PDB file of C-alpha atoms and ligand atoms in Angstrom:
ATOM      1  CA  MET A   1      16.517  -0.864  -2.902  1.00 91.00           C
ATOM      2  CA  ASN A   2      13.443   1.126  -4.261  1.00 96.00           C
ATOM      3  CA  ILE A   3      10.261  -0.747  -4.060  1.00 96.00           C
ATOM      4  CA  VAL A   4       6.767  -0.205  -5.029  1.00 98.00           C
ATOM      5  CA  PHE A   5       4.390  -2.346  -3.218  1.00 98.00           C
ATOM      6  CA  PHE A   6       0.701  -3.012  -4.871  1.00 98.00           C
ATOM      7  CA  GLY A   7      -2.204  -5.030  -3.770  1.00 97.00           C
ATOM      8  CA  PRO A   8      -5.922  -4.338  -3.463  1.00 96.00           C
ATOM      9  CA  ASN A   9      -6.890  -2.979  -0.153  1.00 88.00           C
ATOM     10  CA  GLY A  10      -7.288  -5.953   2.035  1.00 86.00           C
ATOM     11  CA  SER A  11      -4.578  -8.152   0.490  1.00 91.00           C
ATOM     12  CA  GLY A  12      -2.167  -7.941   3.435  1.00 87.00           C
ATOM     13  CA  LYS A  13       0.049  -5.302   1.924  1.00 90.00           C
ATOM     14  CA  GLY A  14       0.263  -3.444   5.243  1.00 85.00           C
ATOM     15  CA  THR A  15       1.226  -6.544   7.311  1.00 84.00           C
ATOM     16  CA  GLN A  16       3.812  -7.364   4.468  1.00 93.00           C
ATOM     17  CA  GLY A  17       5.166  -3.930   4.463  1.00 94.00           C
ATOM     18  CA  ALA A  18       5.998  -3.850   7.795  1.00 91.00           C
ATOM     19  CA  ILE A  19       7.968  -6.835   7.644  1.00 92.00           C
ATOM     20  CA  ILE A  20       9.979  -5.619   4.864  1.00 93.00           C
ATOM     21  CA  LYS A  21      10.712  -2.498   6.507  1.00 94.00           C
ATOM     22  CA  ASP A  22      11.873  -4.079   9.497  1.00 93.00           C
ATOM     23  CA  ARG A  23      13.567  -6.745   7.824  1.00 93.00           C
ATOM     24  CA  TYR A  24      15.964  -4.339   5.424  1.00 93.00           C
ATOM     25  CA  LYS A  25      15.625  -1.065   7.436  1.00 94.00           C
ATOM     26  CA  ILE A  26      13.882   1.136   4.897  1.00 95.00           C
ATOM     27  CA  PRO A  27      11.099   3.631   5.337  1.00 96.00           C
ATOM     28  CA  HIS A  28       7.709   2.380   4.439  1.00 95.00           C
ATOM     29  CA  ILE A  29       5.639   5.204   3.065  1.00 96.00           C
ATOM     30  CA  GLU A  30       2.228   4.665   3.028  1.00 95.00           C
ATOM     31  CA  THR A  31      -0.123   7.412   1.461  1.00 96.00           C
ATOM     32  CA  GLY A  32      -2.957   6.215   3.355  1.00 94.00           C
ATOM     33  CA  VAL A  33      -1.214   6.701   6.530  1.00 93.00           C
ATOM     34  CA  ILE A  34       0.125  10.100   5.712  1.00 96.00           C
ATOM     35  CA  PHE A  35      -3.348  11.242   4.724  1.00 97.00           C
ATOM     36  CA  ARG A  36      -4.935   9.867   7.797  1.00 94.00           C
ATOM     37  CA  GLY A  37      -2.413  11.422   9.947  1.00 95.00           C
ATOM     38  CA  ASN A  38      -2.871  14.382   8.485  1.00 96.00           C
ATOM     39  CA  ILE A  39      -6.676  14.117   9.403  1.00 95.00           C
ATOM     40  CA  SER A  40      -6.006  13.371  12.958  1.00 95.00           C
ATOM     41  CA  MET A  41      -3.872  16.571  13.439  1.00 97.00           C
ATOM     42  CA  GLY A  42      -6.352  18.628  11.795  1.00 97.00           C
ATOM     43  CA  THR A  43      -3.764  19.796   8.983  1.00 96.00           C
ATOM     44  CA  GLU A  44      -4.904  21.705   5.840  1.00 96.00           C
ATOM     45  CA  LEU A  45      -3.786  18.861   3.878  1.00 95.00           C
ATOM     46  CA  GLY A  46      -6.098  16.270   6.322  1.00 96.00           C
ATOM     47  CA  GLU A  47      -9.137  18.609   5.862  1.00 96.00           C
ATOM     48  CA  LYS A  48      -8.585  18.675   1.725  1.00 94.00           C
ATOM     49  CA  ALA A  49      -8.310  14.970   1.557  1.00 96.00           C
ATOM     50  CA  ARG A  50     -11.027  13.889   4.087  1.00 95.00           C
ATOM     51  CA  THR A  51     -13.968  13.894   1.909  1.00 93.00           C
ATOM     52  CA  TYR A  52     -12.376  11.879  -0.908  1.00 96.00           C
ATOM     53  CA  ILE A  53     -10.945   9.397   1.737  1.00 94.00           C
ATOM     54  CA  ASP A  54     -14.523   8.970   3.085  1.00 90.00           C
ATOM     55  CA  ARG A  55     -15.871   8.170  -0.194  1.00 89.00           C
ATOM     56  CA  GLY A  56     -13.130   5.929  -1.258  1.00 89.00           C
ATOM     57  CA  GLU A  57     -12.253   8.445  -3.881  1.00 94.00           C
ATOM     58  CA  LEU A  58      -8.787   9.333  -4.776  1.00 96.00           C
ATOM     59  CA  VAL A  59      -7.103  12.447  -3.356  1.00 98.00           C
ATOM     60  CA  PRO A  60      -6.597  14.653  -6.537  1.00 98.00           C
ATOM     61  CA  ASP A  61      -3.404  13.932  -8.001  1.00 97.00           C
ATOM     62  CA  GLU A  62      -1.919  17.667  -7.712  1.00 96.00           C
ATOM     63  CA  VAL A  63      -2.031  17.103  -3.877  1.00 96.00           C
ATOM     64  CA  THR A  64      -0.821  13.322  -4.023  1.00 97.00           C
ATOM     65  CA  ILE A  65       1.892  13.720  -6.439  1.00 97.00           C
ATOM     66  CA  PRO A  66       4.094  16.321  -5.151  1.00 94.00           C
ATOM     67  CA  LEU A  67       3.218  15.384  -1.529  1.00 95.00           C
ATOM     68  CA  VAL A  68       4.814  11.509  -2.484  1.00 96.00           C
ATOM     69  CA  LEU A  69       7.913  13.115  -4.430  1.00 96.00           C
ATOM     70  CA  ASP A  70       8.857  15.245  -1.843  1.00 95.00           C
ATOM     71  CA  ARG A  71       8.851  12.622   0.796  1.00 96.00           C
ATOM     72  CA  LEU A  72      11.193  10.459  -1.522  1.00 96.00           C
ATOM     73  CA  ARG A  73      13.836  13.574  -1.271  1.00 95.00           C
ATOM     74  CA  GLU A  74      13.744  12.942   2.687  1.00 96.00           C
ATOM     75  CA  ALA A  75      16.975  12.197   4.134  1.00 97.00           C
ATOM     76  CA  ASP A  76      15.990   8.791   5.249  1.00 97.00           C
ATOM     77  CA  CYS A  77      14.779   7.804   1.710  1.00 97.00           C
ATOM     78  CA  ARG A  78      18.712   7.813   0.674  1.00 94.00           C
ATOM     79  CA  ASN A  79      19.252   4.324   1.144  1.00 92.00           C
ATOM     80  CA  GLY A  80      15.880   2.864  -0.531  1.00 95.00           C
ATOM     81  CA  TRP A  81      12.411   3.003   0.194  1.00 97.00           C
ATOM     82  CA  LEU A  82       9.186   0.926   0.299  1.00 97.00           C
ATOM     83  CA  LEU A  83       6.206   2.948  -1.365  1.00 97.00           C
ATOM     84  CA  ASP A  84       2.756   1.569  -0.582  1.00 96.00           C
ATOM     85  CA  GLY A  85      -0.626   3.134  -1.707  1.00 96.00           C
ATOM     86  CA  PHE A  86       1.193   4.993  -4.528  1.00 98.00           C
ATOM     87  CA  PRO A  87       1.127   4.809  -7.549  1.00 98.00           C
ATOM     88  CA  ARG A  88      -2.621   4.441  -7.906  1.00 98.00           C
ATOM     89  CA  ASN A  89      -3.425   5.260 -11.399  1.00 98.00           C
ATOM     90  CA  ILE A  90      -1.758   5.704 -14.753  1.00 97.00           C
ATOM     91  CA  SER A  91      -0.631   9.233 -14.347  1.00 97.00           C
ATOM     92  CA  GLN A  92       0.880   8.771 -10.921  1.00 98.00           C
ATOM     93  CA  ALA A  93       2.902   6.133 -12.287  1.00 98.00           C
ATOM     94  CA  ILE A  94       4.318   8.201 -15.256  1.00 98.00           C
ATOM     95  CA  ARG A  95       4.849  10.946 -12.987  1.00 97.00           C
ATOM     96  CA  LEU A  96       6.903   8.724 -10.579  1.00 98.00           C
ATOM     97  CA  ASP A  97       8.777   7.381 -13.388  1.00 97.00           C
ATOM     98  CA  VAL A  98       9.724  10.455 -14.660  1.00 97.00           C
ATOM     99  CA  ALA A  99      10.883  11.863 -11.448  1.00 96.00           C
ATOM    100  CA  LEU A 100      12.856   9.142 -10.683  1.00 97.00           C
ATOM    101  CA  ARG A 101      14.668   9.157 -13.947  1.00 95.00           C
ATOM    102  CA  GLN A 102      15.313  12.920 -13.516  1.00 96.00           C
ATOM    103  CA  GLU A 103      16.818  12.114 -10.308  1.00 94.00           C
ATOM    104  CA  GLY A 104      18.844   9.405 -11.630  1.00 94.00           C
ATOM    105  CA  LEU A 105      16.883   6.808  -9.485  1.00 94.00           C
ATOM    106  CA  ASP A 106      16.018   3.321 -10.547  1.00 93.00           C
ATOM    107  CA  LEU A 107      12.952   1.737  -9.458  1.00 96.00           C
ATOM    108  CA  ASP A 108      14.527  -1.986  -8.366  1.00 94.00           C
ATOM    109  CA  ALA A 109      11.328  -4.045  -7.579  1.00 96.00           C
ATOM    110  CA  LEU A 110       7.683  -3.976  -7.965  1.00 98.00           C
ATOM    111  CA  ILE A 111       5.908  -6.465  -5.670  1.00 98.00           C
ATOM    112  CA  GLU A 112       2.257  -7.235  -6.184  1.00 98.00           C
ATOM    113  CA  ILE A 113       0.144  -9.355  -3.856  1.00 98.00           C
ATOM    114  CA  VAL A 114      -2.639 -10.950  -6.274  1.00 97.00           C
ATOM    115  CA  LEU A 115      -6.042 -11.288  -4.461  1.00 97.00           C
ATOM    116  CA  GLY A 116      -9.533 -11.440  -6.306  1.00 95.00           C
ATOM    117  CA  ARG A 117     -11.963  -8.653  -5.507  1.00 95.00           C
ATOM    118  CA  GLU A 118     -14.512 -10.784  -3.228  1.00 94.00           C
ATOM    119  CA  ALA A 119     -11.822 -12.238  -0.787  1.00 94.00           C
ATOM    120  CA  ALA A 120     -10.209  -8.710  -0.336  1.00 94.00           C
ATOM    121  CA  LYS A 121     -13.621  -7.198   0.483  1.00 95.00           C
ATOM    122  CA  LYS A 122     -14.170  -9.712   3.467  1.00 93.00           C
ATOM    123  CA  ARG A 123     -10.813  -9.058   4.710  1.00 92.00           C
ATOM    124  CA  ILE A 124     -11.246  -5.296   4.783  1.00 93.00           C
ATOM    125  CA  MET A 125     -14.419  -5.457   6.491  1.00 94.00           C
ATOM    126  CA  GLY A 126     -12.638  -7.826   9.263  1.00 94.00           C
ATOM    127  CA  ARG A 127      -9.909  -5.501   9.512  1.00 92.00           C
ATOM    128  CA  ARG A 128      -8.864  -3.944  13.266  1.00 95.00           C
ATOM    129  CA  ILE A 129      -6.551  -1.259  13.713  1.00 94.00           C
ATOM    130  CA  CYS A 130      -4.466  -1.157  17.048  1.00 95.00           C
ATOM    131  CA  VAL A 131      -4.558   2.238  18.682  1.00 96.00           C
ATOM    132  CA  ASN A 132      -0.634   1.930  19.656  1.00 95.00           C
ATOM    133  CA  ASP A 133       0.674   0.586  16.297  1.00 92.00           C
ATOM    134  CA  ASN A 134      -0.903   0.780  12.673  1.00 85.00           C
ATOM    135  CA  ASN A 135       1.397  -2.223  11.778  1.00 81.00           C
ATOM    136  CA  HIS A 136       0.144  -4.410  14.361  1.00 89.00           C
ATOM    137  CA  PRO A 137      -1.952  -6.845  12.316  1.00 86.00           C
ATOM    138  CA  ASN A 138      -5.421  -7.835  13.575  1.00 92.00           C
ATOM    139  CA  ASN A 139      -8.493  -9.213  11.519  1.00 92.00           C
ATOM    140  CA  ILE A 140     -11.889 -10.996  12.654  1.00 94.00           C
ATOM    141  CA  ASN A 141     -12.218 -12.545   9.581  1.00 92.00           C
ATOM    142  CA  ILE A 142      -8.632 -14.391   9.144  1.00 88.00           C
ATOM    143  CA  GLU A 143      -7.949 -16.855  11.641  1.00 86.00           C
ATOM    144  CA  ALA A 144      -4.303 -16.527  11.838  1.00 83.00           C
ATOM    145  CA  ILE A 145      -4.408 -13.140  13.043  1.00 88.00           C
ATOM    146  CA  ARG A 146      -7.956 -13.124  14.817  1.00 94.00           C
ATOM    147  CA  PRO A 147      -7.668 -10.947  17.944  1.00 96.00           C
ATOM    148  CA  ASP A 148      -8.337 -11.950  21.350  1.00 86.00           C
ATOM    149  CA  ASP A 149     -11.465 -10.290  23.402  1.00 87.00           C
ATOM    150  CA  ASP A 150     -11.404  -7.371  21.077  1.00 90.00           C
ATOM    151  CA  ARG A 151      -7.920  -6.320  22.002  1.00 96.00           C
ATOM    152  CA  CYS A 152      -4.774  -6.155  19.494  1.00 97.00           C
ATOM    153  CA  ARG A 153      -2.829  -9.849  19.625  1.00 96.00           C
ATOM    154  CA  ILE A 154       0.391  -8.078  19.597  1.00 95.00           C
ATOM    155  CA  CYS A 155       0.059  -5.697  22.403  1.00 96.00           C
ATOM    156  CA  GLY A 156      -3.351  -5.981  23.815  1.00 96.00           C
ATOM    157  CA  ALA A 157      -4.233  -2.223  23.235  1.00 97.00           C
ATOM    158  CA  GLU A 158      -7.716  -1.101  22.070  1.00 97.00           C
ATOM    159  CA  LEU A 159      -8.867  -1.959  18.550  1.00 97.00           C
ATOM    160  CA  ARG A 160     -10.569   0.314  16.089  1.00 96.00           C
ATOM    161  CA  THR A 161     -12.070   0.003  12.690  1.00 94.00           C
ATOM    162  CA  ARG A 162     -11.363   2.574   9.941  1.00 87.00           C
ATOM    163  CA  ASP A 163     -14.568   4.334   8.883  1.00 84.00           C
ATOM    164  CA  ASP A 164     -13.911   3.834   5.083  1.00 82.00           C
ATOM    165  CA  ASP A 165     -13.433  -0.118   5.986  1.00 88.00           C
ATOM    166  CA  GLN A 166     -16.994  -0.519   7.148  1.00 88.00           C
ATOM    167  CA  ASP A 167     -18.770   1.531   4.198  1.00 91.00           C
ATOM    168  CA  GLU A 168     -19.225  -0.941   1.516  1.00 92.00           C
ATOM    169  CA  ALA A 169     -19.955   1.617  -1.191  1.00 93.00           C
ATOM    170  CA  ALA A 170     -16.544   2.972  -0.087  1.00 91.00           C
ATOM    171  CA  ILE A 171     -14.964  -0.157  -0.518  1.00 93.00           C
ATOM    172  CA  ASP A 172     -16.676  -1.029  -3.913  1.00 95.00           C
ATOM    173  CA  GLN A 173     -15.087   2.594  -4.685  1.00 94.00           C
ATOM    174  CA  ARG A 174     -11.802   1.734  -3.689  1.00 94.00           C
ATOM    175  CA  HIS A 175     -11.840  -1.728  -5.562  1.00 96.00           C
ATOM    176  CA  ASP A 176     -13.285  -0.251  -8.636  1.00 97.00           C
ATOM    177  CA  ILE A 177     -10.259   2.161  -8.871  1.00 97.00           C
ATOM    178  CA  TYR A 178      -7.567  -0.880  -7.901  1.00 97.00           C
ATOM    179  CA  TYR A 179      -8.989  -3.141 -10.484  1.00 97.00           C
ATOM    180  CA  ASN A 180      -9.465  -0.564 -13.367  1.00 98.00           C
ATOM    181  CA  LYS A 181      -6.837  -1.887 -15.908  1.00 98.00           C
ATOM    182  CA  GLU A 182      -7.877   1.210 -18.283  1.00 98.00           C
ATOM    183  CA  ASP A 183      -6.013   3.842 -15.983  1.00 97.00           C
ATOM    184  CA  GLY A 184      -6.508   2.786 -12.785  1.00 98.00           C
ATOM    185  CA  THR A 185      -4.101   0.800 -10.302  1.00 98.00           C
ATOM    186  CA  LEU A 186      -3.949  -2.307 -12.614  1.00 98.00           C
ATOM    187  CA  ALA A 187      -3.093  -0.119 -15.226  1.00 98.00           C
ATOM    188  CA  ALA A 188       0.007   1.508 -13.073  1.00 98.00           C
ATOM    189  CA  ILE A 189       1.124  -1.940 -12.629  1.00 98.00           C
ATOM    190  CA  GLN A 190       0.997  -2.772 -16.057  1.00 98.00           C
ATOM    191  CA  TYR A 191       3.070   0.536 -16.891  1.00 98.00           C
ATOM    192  CA  PHE A 192       5.788  -0.753 -14.753  1.00 98.00           C
ATOM    193  CA  LYS A 193       5.745  -4.247 -16.184  1.00 98.00           C
ATOM    194  CA  ASP A 194       5.927  -3.164 -19.692  1.00 98.00           C
ATOM    195  CA  LEU A 195       9.173  -0.923 -18.494  1.00 97.00           C
ATOM    196  CA  SER A 196      10.479  -3.968 -17.054  1.00 97.00           C
ATOM    197  CA  HIS A 197      10.304  -5.860 -20.260  1.00 97.00           C
ATOM    198  CA  LYS A 198      12.181  -2.888 -22.045  1.00 97.00           C
ATOM    199  CA  ARG A 199      14.739  -1.772 -19.566  1.00 94.00           C
ATOM    200  CA  GLY A 200      15.075  -4.914 -17.248  1.00 95.00           C
ATOM    201  CA  THR A 201      14.040  -3.032 -14.074  1.00 95.00           C
ATOM    202  CA  PRO A 202      12.074  -3.218 -11.749  1.00 97.00           C
ATOM    203  CA  ALA A 203      12.039  -6.813 -10.746  1.00 97.00           C
ATOM    204  CA  ILE A 204       8.424  -8.137 -10.761  1.00 97.00           C
ATOM    205  CA  LEU A 205       7.437  -9.951  -7.682  1.00 97.00           C
ATOM    206  CA  GLU A 206       4.277 -11.289  -7.660  1.00 97.00           C
ATOM    207  CA  LEU A 207       2.772 -13.017  -4.607  1.00 97.00           C
ATOM    208  CA  ASP A 208      -0.513 -15.124  -4.070  1.00 96.00           C
ATOM    209  CA  GLY A 209      -2.363 -12.935  -1.671  1.00 95.00           C
ATOM    210  CA  GLY A 210      -4.828 -16.106  -1.091  1.00 93.00           C
ATOM    211  CA  ASN A 211      -2.302 -17.865   1.010  1.00 93.00           C
ATOM    212  CA  ARG A 212      -1.834 -17.423   4.819  1.00 87.00           C
ATOM    213  CA  VAL A 213       0.075 -14.549   5.988  1.00 84.00           C
ATOM    214  CA  GLU A 214       3.339 -16.438   6.873  1.00 88.00           C
ATOM    215  CA  GLU A 215       3.195 -18.158   3.478  1.00 94.00           C
ATOM    216  CA  VAL A 216       2.955 -14.812   1.859  1.00 95.00           C
ATOM    217  CA  THR A 217       5.863 -13.528   3.852  1.00 95.00           C
ATOM    218  CA  ARG A 218       8.336 -16.294   3.221  1.00 96.00           C
ATOM    219  CA  GLU A 219       7.537 -16.319  -0.718  1.00 96.00           C
ATOM    220  CA  LEU A 220       8.408 -12.403  -0.347  1.00 96.00           C
ATOM    221  CA  ILE A 221      11.554 -12.868   1.514  1.00 94.00           C
ATOM    222  CA  GLY A 222      12.574 -15.555  -0.959  1.00 95.00           C
ATOM    223  CA  LYS A 223      11.831 -13.489  -3.843  1.00 95.00           C
ATOM    224  CA  LEU A 224      13.693 -10.334  -2.281  1.00 93.00           C
ATOM    225  CA  GLY A 225      16.337 -12.996  -1.610  1.00 92.00           C
ATOM    226  CA  ASN A 226      16.785 -13.816  -5.096  1.00 92.00           C
ATOM    227  CA  LEU A 227      17.327 -10.335  -5.904  1.00 88.00           C
ATOM    228  CA  GLY A 228      20.407 -10.133  -3.861  1.00 81.00           C
ATOM    229  CA  LEU A 229      18.683  -8.943  -0.748  1.00 67.00           C
ATOM    230  CA  LYS A 230      19.215 -10.870   2.378  1.00 58.00           C
TER     231      LYS A 230
HETATM  232  P1  LIG B 301      -5.174   3.134   1.946  1.00 63.54           P
HETATM  233  O1  LIG B 301      -4.892   3.566   3.503  1.00 63.54           O
HETATM  234  O2  LIG B 301      -4.244   2.927   1.030  1.00 63.54           O
HETATM  235  O3  LIG B 301      -6.496   2.529   1.872  1.00 63.54           O
HETATM  236  O4  LIG B 301      -5.610   4.805   1.555  1.00 63.54           O
HETATM  237  C1  LIG B 301      -6.673   5.324   1.710  1.00 63.54           C
HETATM  238  C2  LIG B 301      -7.283   6.597   1.108  1.00 63.54           C
HETATM  239  O5  LIG B 301      -6.277   7.318   1.178  1.00 63.54           O
HETATM  240  C3  LIG B 301      -7.916   5.987  -0.126  1.00 63.54           C
HETATM  241  O6  LIG B 301      -8.878   5.684  -0.490  1.00 63.54           O
HETATM  242  C4  LIG B 301      -7.769   7.552  -1.044  1.00 63.54           C
HETATM  243  O7  LIG B 301      -8.439   8.188  -0.790  1.00 63.54           O
HETATM  244  C5  LIG B 301      -6.246   8.035  -0.224  1.00 63.54           C
HETATM  245  N1  LIG B 301      -4.924   7.596  -1.121  1.00 63.54           N
HETATM  246  C6  LIG B 301      -4.164   6.970  -0.606  1.00 63.54           C
HETATM  247  N2  LIG B 301      -3.479   6.702  -1.585  1.00 63.54           N
HETATM  248  C7  LIG B 301      -3.618   7.428  -2.711  1.00 63.54           C
HETATM  249  C8  LIG B 301      -3.104   7.928  -3.891  1.00 63.54           C
HETATM  250  N3  LIG B 301      -2.071   7.133  -4.137  1.00 63.54           N
HETATM  251  N4  LIG B 301      -3.638   8.847  -4.619  1.00 63.54           N
HETATM  252  C9  LIG B 301      -4.823   9.420  -4.257  1.00 63.54           C
HETATM  253  N5  LIG B 301      -5.402   9.149  -2.891  1.00 63.54           N
HETATM  254  C10 LIG B 301      -4.976   8.223  -2.123  1.00 63.54           C
END
């Protein structure tokens, strides 16, 4: 099952993505995590990406697109993948579609967590990252996953904030890209919705990101179940 996963920063995509990954045993490929990993390791890619990430801008397509397409060719992707954070603009969407067709692969599902801009911003600013595991959900602005005593709710480890999560200008910039219907992420989503009308795939699964985390998960698992995924 090949899935692309959309939702504005702050919509709970990381949390739901971790659940899908564990349940269906497919790799969760997050472009933001790949970039941040390279920044902490001090690689050349990390150096290139850092300035863009700090400003909330997109890392240029000539860096990002080959990186993602190469990652999808790795051995662990043979039985499917969950792609999160890519495509983020219309040219990335077209390149992904073309590359998949060239390789005889289908995009089975598109998941979109729908959430308004203000709500998403509040969630981002409350987000806390567990130093042990990026997929441990903690957020001081969401009751259900509010950490105790500033430690991770799951494992008790130290919590950090992401620099680009506390910078309002960077958040607004990221959301400008996401909510852009001309050539940004909403345009990329529309591109696949149009393909779905024409070709029958990908299946389009829309989720209400305003619901509680467990409700979103229930809806998600239910909709994936309807596609034959148990
Ligand atoms: P995220 O963790 O998804 O919020 O991504 C963090 C940052 O990584 C973004 O603000 C961009 O600077 C960069 N990034 C992630 N995915 C992409 C992408 N598909 N294209 C370009 N830049 C990206």
